[in-house]
């Protein structure tokens, strides 16, 4: 299958496509659990009216969130892949028990499973949930997004106090339970100190990846 670049774009007026629980991006299968999120990031595609990635319309009302069996079936229907990735246009850990159930079922196939997250699961759940990732998640990618709390709060607009510290603490805890942990930040986003973000990753002994920002102009938003 040829590699495709995914571009998030606005929905067509009057269209009501079916709920998408899984979609293919390059050689990976992505799992769309929820549009709910603990952040309101200024650079998030959905806040620019962009809900479609490639051919997949990822908009979900809470009542449309797919049940565990539906996500598993949709993921398997996409066929062989390099990895499964929990990532839609919302925060997958808002459905914590569903995420773990889907991951456990798919991991039996022997493919790596990655969780793309804002790193606030423990804060939201009110307990240390990092140990629950052991044996079901192979790679946790956490959106750091800023080298300091003030910039983070400006860009990400967290709904809960202490989110920046909680995200860093979650990253540190994940090291003990998940084989691979990565912090990410968007290069080219105004106010983001990429070198500072990379330094934080080194201090936490985790990997770092700078993600490109293509557009937030309300017309196209390239997703990588």
Coordinates of C-alpha atoms in Angstrom, one line a residue:
X1 CA 0.0 0.0 0.0
X2 CA 1.4 3.4 -0.9
X3 CA 2.3 5.8 1.8
X4 CA -0.2 8.6 2.1
X5 CA 0.2 12.0 3.7
X6 CA -2.7 12.7 6.0
X7 CA -4.3 16.2 5.9
X8 CA -7.0 17.2 8.3
X9 CA -9.7 19.2 6.6
X10 CA -13.1 20.7 7.2
X11 CA -16.2 18.5 6.9
X12 CA -18.4 19.0 3.9
X13 CA -21.6 20.7 4.7
X14 CA -24.5 18.4 5.2
X15 CA -22.4 15.2 5.3
X16 CA -23.0 12.7 8.1
X17 CA -20.4 9.9 7.5
X18 CA -20.3 6.9 9.8
X19 CA -18.3 6.9 13.0
X20 CA -14.6 6.0 12.3
X21 CA -13.1 3.8 15.1
X22 CA -9.9 3.0 13.3
X23 CA -8.1 4.5 10.3
X24 CA -4.8 3.9 8.5
X25 CA -2.0 6.5 8.4
X26 CA 1.1 5.4 6.5
X27 CA 1.7 1.8 7.7
X28 CA 0.1 2.2 11.1
X29 CA -3.5 1.7 12.2
X30 CA -4.8 4.6 14.4
X31 CA -7.6 4.1 17.0
X32 CA -10.1 6.9 17.5
X33 CA -11.7 6.5 20.9
X34 CA -12.9 10.0 21.8
X35 CA -12.9 13.7 20.9
X36 CA -13.0 14.6 24.6
X37 CA -9.8 16.2 26.0
X38 CA -8.3 17.7 29.1
X39 CA -6.6 20.4 27.1
X40 CA -7.8 23.0 24.6
X41 CA -4.6 23.4 22.6
X42 CA -4.6 26.5 20.4
X43 CA -2.9 24.5 17.6
X44 CA -5.4 21.5 17.7
X45 CA -7.0 20.9 14.3
X46 CA -10.5 20.6 15.7
X47 CA -10.4 24.1 17.1
X48 CA -9.8 25.3 13.5
X49 CA -12.8 23.4 12.2
X50 CA -10.7 20.5 10.9
X51 CA -12.0 17.0 11.6
X52 CA -10.9 14.8 8.7
X53 CA -7.6 13.0 8.5
X54 CA -6.9 11.4 5.1
X55 CA -10.3 9.9 4.3
X56 CA -11.3 9.4 7.9
X57 CA -13.8 11.7 9.5
X58 CA -12.8 11.6 13.2
X59 CA -15.5 13.8 14.7
X60 CA -17.3 12.0 17.6
X61 CA -20.0 13.0 19.9
X62 CA -19.8 11.5 23.4
X63 CA -22.8 9.3 22.6
X64 CA -21.0 8.1 19.4
X65 CA -17.8 6.9 21.1
X66 CA -17.3 3.4 19.8
X67 CA -17.5 0.5 22.3
X68 CA -14.5 -1.7 22.9
X69 CA -15.6 -4.6 20.6
X70 CA -16.2 -2.1 17.7
X71 CA -12.7 -0.6 18.0
X72 CA -11.1 -4.0 18.1
X73 CA -13.1 -5.2 15.1
X74 CA -12.4 -1.9 13.1
X75 CA -8.6 -2.2 13.9
X76 CA -8.4 -5.8 12.7
X77 CA -10.4 -4.9 9.6
X78 CA -7.6 -2.5 8.5
X79 CA -5.4 -5.6 8.0
X80 CA -1.6 -6.0 8.7
X81 CA 0.2 -2.9 10.1
X82 CA 3.4 -1.9 11.6
X83 CA 1.8 -0.8 14.9
X84 CA -1.5 0.2 16.5
X85 CA -1.7 3.8 17.7
X86 CA -4.2 5.3 20.1
X87 CA -4.6 8.7 18.5
X88 CA -7.6 10.6 17.2
X89 CA -8.7 14.2 17.7
X90 CA -9.2 13.8 21.4
X91 CA -7.4 12.4 24.4
X92 CA -7.6 8.5 24.4
X93 CA -7.0 8.2 28.1
X94 CA -10.3 9.9 28.9
X95 CA -11.6 6.4 28.2
X96 CA -9.1 4.7 30.4
X97 CA -10.7 1.3 30.9
X98 CA -11.7 1.0 27.2
X99 CA -8.1 1.9 26.2
X100 CA -6.6 -0.9 28.3
X101 CA -9.2 -3.4 27.1
X102 CA -8.6 -2.6 23.4
X103 CA -4.8 -2.6 23.9
X104 CA -4.8 -6.0 25.7
X105 CA -6.9 -7.6 22.9
X106 CA -4.8 -6.2 20.0
X107 CA -1.5 -6.8 21.7
X108 CA -2.2 -10.6 21.5
X109 CA -1.5 -10.2 17.7
X110 CA 2.1 -9.4 18.4
X111 CA 2.2 -5.9 16.9
X112 CA 3.6 -2.9 18.9
X113 CA 1.0 -0.6 20.5
X114 CA 1.7 3.1 21.0
X115 CA -0.3 5.6 23.1
X116 CA -0.2 9.2 22.0
X117 CA -1.3 11.2 25.0
X118 CA -1.3 14.5 26.9
X119 CA 0.2 12.7 29.9
X120 CA -2.6 13.7 32.3
X121 CA -4.2 10.3 32.9
X122 CA -3.0 10.0 36.5
X123 CA -4.2 13.5 37.3
X124 CA -7.6 12.9 35.7
X125 CA -8.1 9.4 37.2
X126 CA -6.9 10.6 40.7
X127 CA -4.4 7.8 41.0
X128 CA -1.1 6.6 39.6
X129 CA -2.2 4.7 36.5
X130 CA 1.3 4.3 34.9
X131 CA 1.6 0.7 36.3
X132 CA -1.5 -0.3 34.5
X133 CA 0.3 0.3 31.1
X134 CA 2.7 -2.5 31.8
X135 CA 2.4 -5.4 29.4
X136 CA -0.2 -3.7 27.2
X137 CA 1.5 -0.5 25.8
X138 CA 4.9 -0.6 24.2
X139 CA 5.5 3.1 23.5
X140 CA 4.0 6.2 25.2
X141 CA 4.4 9.4 23.3
X142 CA 3.6 12.4 25.5
X143 CA 2.8 15.9 24.3
X144 CA 5.2 18.1 26.2
X145 CA 4.6 21.1 24.0
X146 CA 6.5 23.7 26.1
X147 CA 9.7 24.0 28.1
X148 CA 8.0 25.9 30.9
X149 CA 4.7 25.9 32.6
X150 CA 3.7 29.5 31.6
X151 CA 4.1 28.7 27.9
X152 CA 2.3 25.4 28.3
X153 CA -0.7 27.0 29.9
X154 CA -0.9 29.6 27.2
X155 CA -0.7 27.1 24.3
X156 CA -2.5 24.1 25.8
X157 CA -5.1 25.8 28.1
X158 CA -5.4 22.9 30.6
X159 CA -8.7 22.5 32.4
X160 CA -7.0 21.3 35.6
X161 CA -4.4 23.1 37.8
X162 CA -1.0 21.5 38.1
X163 CA -1.3 19.9 34.6
X164 CA 2.3 20.7 33.5
X165 CA 3.9 19.1 36.6
X166 CA 1.5 16.1 36.4
X167 CA 2.4 15.5 32.8
X168 CA 6.2 15.5 33.6
X169 CA 5.6 13.2 36.6
X170 CA 3.6 10.8 34.4
X171 CA 6.4 10.7 31.9
X172 CA 8.9 9.9 34.6
X173 CA 6.6 7.1 36.0
X174 CA 6.1 5.5 32.6
X175 CA 9.8 4.7 32.3
X176 CA 9.4 2.0 34.9
X177 CA 6.5 0.3 33.1
X178 CA 6.7 1.0 29.3
X179 CA 9.7 0.0 27.1
X180 CA 9.7 3.3 25.3
X181 CA 8.7 6.8 26.4
X182 CA 8.9 9.9 24.1
X183 CA 8.2 13.6 24.8
X184 CA 7.2 15.7 21.8
X185 CA 6.9 19.3 21.0
X186 CA 5.9 21.2 17.8
X187 CA 8.8 23.0 16.0
X188 CA 7.8 26.3 14.5
X189 CA 5.0 27.0 17.0
X190 CA 5.5 30.5 18.4
X191 CA 7.0 30.6 21.9
X192 CA 8.1 27.0 21.9
X193 CA 11.7 26.4 22.9
X194 CA 12.6 23.2 21.2
X195 CA 16.1 23.0 22.7
X196 CA 14.6 23.5 26.1
X197 CA 12.0 20.7 25.5
X198 CA 14.8 18.4 24.4
X199 CA 16.7 19.2 27.5
X200 CA 13.8 18.2 29.7
X201 CA 13.6 14.9 27.9
X202 CA 17.2 14.3 28.6
X203 CA 16.8 15.1 32.2
X204 CA 13.9 12.6 32.5
X205 CA 16.0 10.0 30.5
X206 CA 13.3 9.7 27.8
X207 CA 13.4 10.2 24.1
X208 CA 12.4 13.5 22.4
X209 CA 10.8 14.2 19.0
X210 CA 10.1 17.6 17.4
X211 CA 6.9 17.5 15.4
X212 CA 6.4 19.9 12.4
X213 CA 3.6 22.5 12.4
X214 CA 2.2 22.8 8.9
X215 CA -0.9 25.0 9.1
X216 CA -3.5 26.3 11.5
X217 CA -5.1 28.6 9.0
X218 CA -8.5 27.0 9.0
X219 CA -8.0 25.4 5.6
X220 CA -5.5 22.6 6.0
X221 CA -3.6 21.1 8.9
X222 CA -1.0 18.5 8.0
X223 CA -0.8 15.7 10.6
X224 CA 2.4 13.7 11.2

